[in-house]
Amino acid sequence: MLAFLLLLLTSLKGGDAQRVIGRSKDGSCHCEVNSTMWSFPVLKYEGVLLQVKTCEGSLSSLQEQVLLSTTRLPQIQAQVENVTARLQPFQYLRHQGLYTALSLRLLGQELSQLEIDLSAVHTQLNNTQTQKLSTEVGKLRKDVEKMQISDTINLKTVKENFRYLKNSVESCKTIPKDFKGQHRYCMKGLITNISEPVTTKISPYGKNYISGSWGRQAQMDTEGEKDSYWVQTLLSSHIYGNTFRVYQTYEDFMASVNHKDYTLAPSYTHADAVEGPSGVLYGEALYYHCFGSTDVCRYDLKTNSVKRATIPGTGVGIKNKFPYCYYDCRSHSDVDVEADETGLWVIYTTLGNHGNLVVSRLVWDGEAQVLNVTQIWETRLFKKAVSNAFMVCGVMYATRYVNDYREEVFYAFDTATGKEDNSLALPLEKVAKGVASLSYNPVNRQIYMYNDGYLLAYQAYF
């Protein structure tokens, strides 16, 4: 006996019910069911899956943009603000004619890199913030371009012309009319060659004292100390000194015998003490940079008295503000006293000349017992790009480091004409790396170097 069963099945599609009649057979129920109502929606599933992946990609891109906005844009904003702040002084200096072309060129290069970075970000985001930054950078670019274009007509050019005219006036009133006739070798022009060291000796204080100055007495028409040699070594921190030593002959100097020591000041920090490797023995007096001041001191060997003269200029560099550098800076070499055929000189730097070398004449009035600083020449040579300097025939020569065993004279400034020459390449051989001082002696036309505790002398040829 067959039993009929009525099954009520519900499909997934739309929740519709399907009535199926089955029959009982052999203890089980047999029925036919239309399964097409429950087929899996593959296409729809794949479509939904694609949409999910697309959403995930869009979400990742959006997250990257948000991350970029929160990290890179503040950095770019900070760069823009930094460049803007740095440009502000140039805006002022532009009207004063003081900024340097090198500084402006470096600023332009940084601005170009900033434009590249901002362009990459703007391509990805292109929102209000990036548009604002682009506008600000564009304005900065125009400002820099205006400053570069106007450089030929702004006050910088006027200032340079003024410097040249000022130097020319100083030249006219400085050199004696018969100067060239007195020293005919000066008429030949600049130094053409420098010999290998003709004297090499360790400082009498030992080679551990690496700073100081030395040489032969440099005044040509004096009887006092005529053939004497002297050494002034900075015994305190290689910066300060208060004594110097004199030998009456070259033979005594080489043998380190028969010397006389002079005390310039009671201590290393006294106002009359020596600061920096700057001295020169001229006649019967030692000229040097006075401790902690903008003064040049004159110590009289006969009377043991000190006279002073203040170096002129706006913001004279002292206390290691503008030392000789190039490769290594020589501590507290801000003021350099020199001598040549025309007399005494002082080489230094001022803020008013933007850290470039300044040359002034030193004149001792024996009747009035007064030391004066007279004419002033301003060069365009940055002092920290120079390892040392000296004077010959009214011409300032500057040196630079080549390697541990060689310096090179590369620059000359003629006070007689106000002209400069930066094409020189005259070698100076060394024993050690550092050069504390260089000085020229017009009596024998030799150049003296204090070379990290070694004393070297060279012959100059014209």
PDB file of N, CA, C and O in Angstrom, residues 217 219-228 248 283-284 302:
ATOM      1  N   GLN A 217     114.271  91.153  11.017  1.00  0.00           N
ATOM      2  CA  GLN A 217     113.848  92.535  11.182  1.00  0.00           C
ATOM      3  C   GLN A 217     113.590  93.125   9.796  1.00  0.00           C
ATOM      4  O   GLN A 217     114.398  92.997   8.893  1.00  0.00           O
ATOM      5  N   GLN A 219     112.575  96.465   8.654  1.00  0.00           N
ATOM      6  CA  GLN A 219     112.732  97.848   8.198  1.00  0.00           C
ATOM      7  C   GLN A 219     114.053  97.991   7.438  1.00  0.00           C
ATOM      8  O   GLN A 219     115.117  97.579   7.909  1.00  0.00           O
ATOM      9  N   MET A 220     113.977  98.613   6.259  1.00  0.00           N
ATOM     10  CA  MET A 220     115.129  98.638   5.368  1.00  0.00           C
ATOM     11  C   MET A 220     116.154  99.703   5.749  1.00  0.00           C
ATOM     12  O   MET A 220     117.339  99.539   5.520  1.00  0.00           O
ATOM     13  N   ASP A 221     115.720 100.831   6.295  1.00  0.00           N
ATOM     14  CA  ASP A 221     116.619 101.960   6.544  1.00  0.00           C
ATOM     15  C   ASP A 221     116.838 102.192   8.028  1.00  0.00           C
ATOM     16  O   ASP A 221     116.787 103.312   8.516  1.00  0.00           O
ATOM     17  N   THR A 222     117.079 101.134   8.768  1.00  0.00           N
ATOM     18  CA  THR A 222     117.290 101.262  10.210  1.00  0.00           C
ATOM     19  C   THR A 222     118.623 100.654  10.594  1.00  0.00           C
ATOM     20  O   THR A 222     119.110  99.706   9.955  1.00  0.00           O
ATOM     21  N   GLU A 223     119.228 101.201  11.619  1.00  0.00           N
ATOM     22  CA  GLU A 223     120.460 100.640  12.153  1.00  0.00           C
ATOM     23  C   GLU A 223     120.168  99.732  13.342  1.00  0.00           C
ATOM     24  O   GLU A 223     120.857  98.754  13.587  1.00  0.00           O
ATOM     25  N   GLY A 224     119.118 100.099  14.101  1.00  0.00           N
ATOM     26  CA  GLY A 224     118.752  99.299  15.263  1.00  0.00           C
ATOM     27  C   GLY A 224     118.184  97.949  14.858  1.00  0.00           C
ATOM     28  O   GLY A 224     117.320  97.865  13.979  1.00  0.00           O
ATOM     29  N   GLU A 225     118.684  96.890  15.456  1.00  0.00           N
ATOM     30  CA  GLU A 225     118.233  95.521  15.181  1.00  0.00           C
ATOM     31  C   GLU A 225     118.329  95.177  13.700  1.00  0.00           C
ATOM     32  O   GLU A 225     117.524  94.409  13.165  1.00  0.00           O
ATOM     33  N   LYS A 226     119.321  95.742  13.021  1.00  0.00           N
ATOM     34  CA  LYS A 226     119.411  95.646  11.562  1.00  0.00           C
ATOM     35  C   LYS A 226     119.421  94.202  11.070  1.00  0.00           C
ATOM     36  O   LYS A 226     118.702  93.838  10.137  1.00  0.00           O
ATOM     37  N   ASP A 227     120.245  93.364  11.645  1.00  0.00           N
ATOM     38  CA  ASP A 227     120.410  91.984  11.171  1.00  0.00           C
ATOM     39  C   ASP A 227     119.796  90.959  12.119  1.00  0.00           C
ATOM     40  O   ASP A 227     120.118  89.776  12.049  1.00  0.00           O
ATOM     41  N   SER A 228     118.935  91.411  12.993  1.00  0.00           N
ATOM     42  CA  SER A 228     118.399  90.509  14.019  1.00  0.00           C
ATOM     43  C   SER A 228     117.267  89.635  13.473  1.00  0.00           C
ATOM     44  O   SER A 228     116.553  90.000  12.530  1.00  0.00           O
ATOM     45  N   GLN A 248     120.634  88.389  17.576  1.00  0.00           N
ATOM     46  CA  GLN A 248     121.308  89.492  16.902  1.00  0.00           C
ATOM     47  C   GLN A 248     121.825  89.116  15.523  1.00  0.00           C
ATOM     48  O   GLN A 248     121.990  89.988  14.659  1.00  0.00           O
ATOM     49  N   GLY A 283     112.089  97.636  12.562  1.00  0.00           N
ATOM     50  CA  GLY A 283     112.958  98.557  13.278  1.00  0.00           C
ATOM     51  C   GLY A 283     113.173  98.075  14.701  1.00  0.00           C
ATOM     52  O   GLY A 283     113.506  96.911  14.942  1.00  0.00           O
ATOM     53  N   GLU A 284     112.976  98.945  15.655  1.00  0.00           N
ATOM     54  CA  GLU A 284     113.169  98.607  17.054  1.00  0.00           C
ATOM     55  C   GLU A 284     111.845  98.423  17.785  1.00  0.00           C
ATOM     56  O   GLU A 284     111.724  98.741  18.970  1.00  0.00           O
ATOM     57  N   LYS A 302     113.331  99.482  23.110  1.00  0.00           N
ATOM     58  CA  LYS A 302     114.211 100.333  23.912  1.00  0.00           C
ATOM     59  C   LYS A 302     113.528 100.812  25.192  1.00  0.00           C
ATOM     60  O   LYS A 302     114.124 100.816  26.269  1.00  0.00           O
TER      61      LYS A 302
END
